[in-house]
mmCIF file of C-alpha atoms in Angstrom:
data_model
loop_
_atom_site.group_PDB
_atom_site.id
_atom_site.type_symbol
_atom_site.label_atom_id
_atom_site.label_comp_id
_atom_site.label_asym_id
_atom_site.label_seq_id
_atom_site.Cartn_x
_atom_site.Cartn_y
_atom_site.Cartn_z
ATOM 1 C CA MET A 133 -14.867 16.064 -15.877
ATOM 2 C CA THR A 134 -14.364 13.335 -13.316
ATOM 3 C CA THR A 135 -11.683 10.767 -13.943
ATOM 4 C CA TYR A 136 -12.095 7.253 -12.657
ATOM 5 C CA TRP A 137 -8.674 5.834 -13.495
ATOM 6 C CA PRO A 138 -7.323 5.926 -9.900
ATOM 7 C CA TYR A 139 -10.329 3.920 -8.731
ATOM 8 C CA ALA A 140 -9.939 1.482 -11.603
ATOM 9 C CA ALA A 141 -6.253 1.025 -10.784
ATOM 10 C CA ALA A 142 -7.111 0.425 -7.120
ATOM 11 C CA VAL A 143 -9.705 -2.204 -8.054
ATOM 12 C CA VAL A 144 -7.266 -3.976 -10.379
ATOM 13 C CA CYS A 145 -4.605 -3.935 -7.665
ATOM 14 C CA LEU A 146 -7.031 -5.254 -5.061
ATOM 15 C CA LEU A 147 -8.249 -8.041 -7.349
ATOM 16 C CA SER A 148 -4.729 -9.155 -8.145
ATOM 17 C CA VAL A 149 -3.791 -9.276 -4.453
ATOM 18 C CA VAL A 150 -6.944 -11.256 -3.597
ATOM 19 C CA ARG A 151 -6.252 -13.656 -6.475
ATOM 20 C CA CYS A 152 -2.691 -14.259 -5.291
ATOM 21 C CA ALA A 153 -3.857 -14.750 -1.706
ATOM 22 C CA ALA A 154 -6.507 -17.242 -2.836
ATOM 23 C CA ARG A 155 -3.839 -19.415 -4.448
ATOM 24 C CA GLN A 156 -1.926 -19.760 -1.193
ATOM 25 C CA HIS A 157 -2.609 -22.474 1.364
ATOM 26 C CA CYS A 158 -3.746 -20.019 4.041
ATOM 27 C CA GLY A 159 -4.941 -17.108 1.933
ATOM 28 C CA LEU A 160 -6.696 -15.030 4.562
ATOM 29 C CA ARG A 161 -3.800 -15.310 6.993
ATOM 30 C CA SER A 162 -1.275 -14.202 4.377
ATOM 31 C CA LEU A 163 -3.525 -11.323 3.293
ATOM 32 C CA LEU A 164 -3.969 -10.088 6.860
ATOM 33 C CA GLY A 165 -0.296 -10.620 7.648
ATOM 34 C CA GLY A 166 0.734 -8.498 4.680
ATOM 35 C CA ALA A 167 -1.702 -5.763 5.645
ATOM 36 C CA VAL A 168 -0.475 -5.695 9.246
ATOM 37 C CA CYS A 169 3.162 -5.580 8.124
ATOM 38 C CA GLY A 170 2.485 -2.758 5.664
ATOM 39 C CA LEU A 171 0.541 -0.649 8.131
ATOM 40 C CA GLY A 172 3.123 -1.361 10.820
ATOM 41 C CA VAL A 173 5.962 -0.158 8.603
ATOM 42 C CA LEU A 174 3.948 2.952 7.723
ATOM 43 C CA ALA A 175 3.431 3.652 11.442
ATOM 44 C CA LEU A 176 7.110 2.996 12.138
ATOM 45 C CA LEU A 177 8.097 5.474 9.438
ATOM 46 C CA GLY A 178 5.808 8.032 11.060
ATOM 47 C CA LEU A 179 7.381 7.477 14.473
ATOM 48 C CA LEU A 180 10.952 7.597 13.193
ATOM 49 C CA GLU A 181 10.445 10.632 10.956
ATOM 50 C CA PRO A 182 12.247 13.074 13.318
ATOM 51 C CA VAL A 183 15.275 10.795 13.368
ATOM 52 C CA THR A 184 15.443 9.728 9.714
ATOM 53 C CA GLY A 185 13.849 12.697 7.957
ATOM 54 C CA ILE A 186 11.762 10.341 5.783
ATOM 55 C CA SER A 187 8.067 11.057 5.934
ATOM 56 C CA LEU A 188 5.021 9.608 4.226
ATOM 57 C CA PRO A 189 1.751 11.430 4.828
ATOM 58 C CA LEU A 190 -1.125 9.314 6.094
ATOM 59 C CA ASN A 191 -3.957 9.619 3.593
ATOM 60 C CA ARG A 192 -6.240 7.281 1.661
ATOM 61 C CA PHE A 193 -3.669 6.442 -0.979
ATOM 62 C CA THR A 194 -0.827 5.577 1.390
ATOM 63 C CA ALA A 195 -3.135 3.613 3.692
ATOM 64 C CA PHE A 196 -4.506 1.676 0.705
ATOM 65 C CA CYS A 197 -1.035 0.874 -0.608
ATOM 66 C CA ALA A 198 0.215 -0.170 2.822
ATOM 67 C CA GLY A 199 -2.900 -2.181 3.668
ATOM 68 C CA VAL A 200 -3.377 -3.980 0.378
ATOM 69 C CA LEU A 201 0.163 -4.316 -0.922
ATOM 70 C CA GLY A 202 1.960 -4.567 2.414
ATOM 71 C CA LEU A 203 5.693 -3.993 2.629
ATOM 72 C CA PRO A 204 6.212 -3.836 -1.160
ATOM 73 C CA GLY A 205 3.552 -1.120 -1.295
ATOM 74 C CA VAL A 206 5.333 0.999 1.294
ATOM 75 C CA THR A 207 8.613 0.455 -0.548
ATOM 76 C CA ALA A 208 6.967 1.587 -3.777
ATOM 77 C CA LEU A 209 5.649 4.701 -2.010
ATOM 78 C CA LEU A 210 9.150 5.530 -0.775
ATOM 79 C CA ILE A 211 10.588 5.078 -4.268
ATOM 80 C CA LEU A 212 7.856 7.281 -5.760
ATOM 81 C CA ARG A 213 8.583 9.914 -3.112
ATOM 82 C CA LEU A 214 12.250 9.782 -4.055
ATOM 83 C CA LEU A 215 11.551 10.069 -7.800
ATOM 84 C CA LEU A 216 8.864 12.738 -7.593
#
């Protein structure tokens, strides 16, 4: 039995981010800026992993969270890694 709840959650998350970006004065710029910041922090965590010992694997889920949610998404991934 295939479950579709992760895809549904991703669509809801994406729609809410697009809706918030549309309400801003420069929506596309803020959306792209958040995505660049999130992916940059994810790359920085990957580069500093030998020093800090904190690692996040690069897969579809982490890339989606970093790209769509930006810095708060990466922070949420780190908190989930800590809790789980």
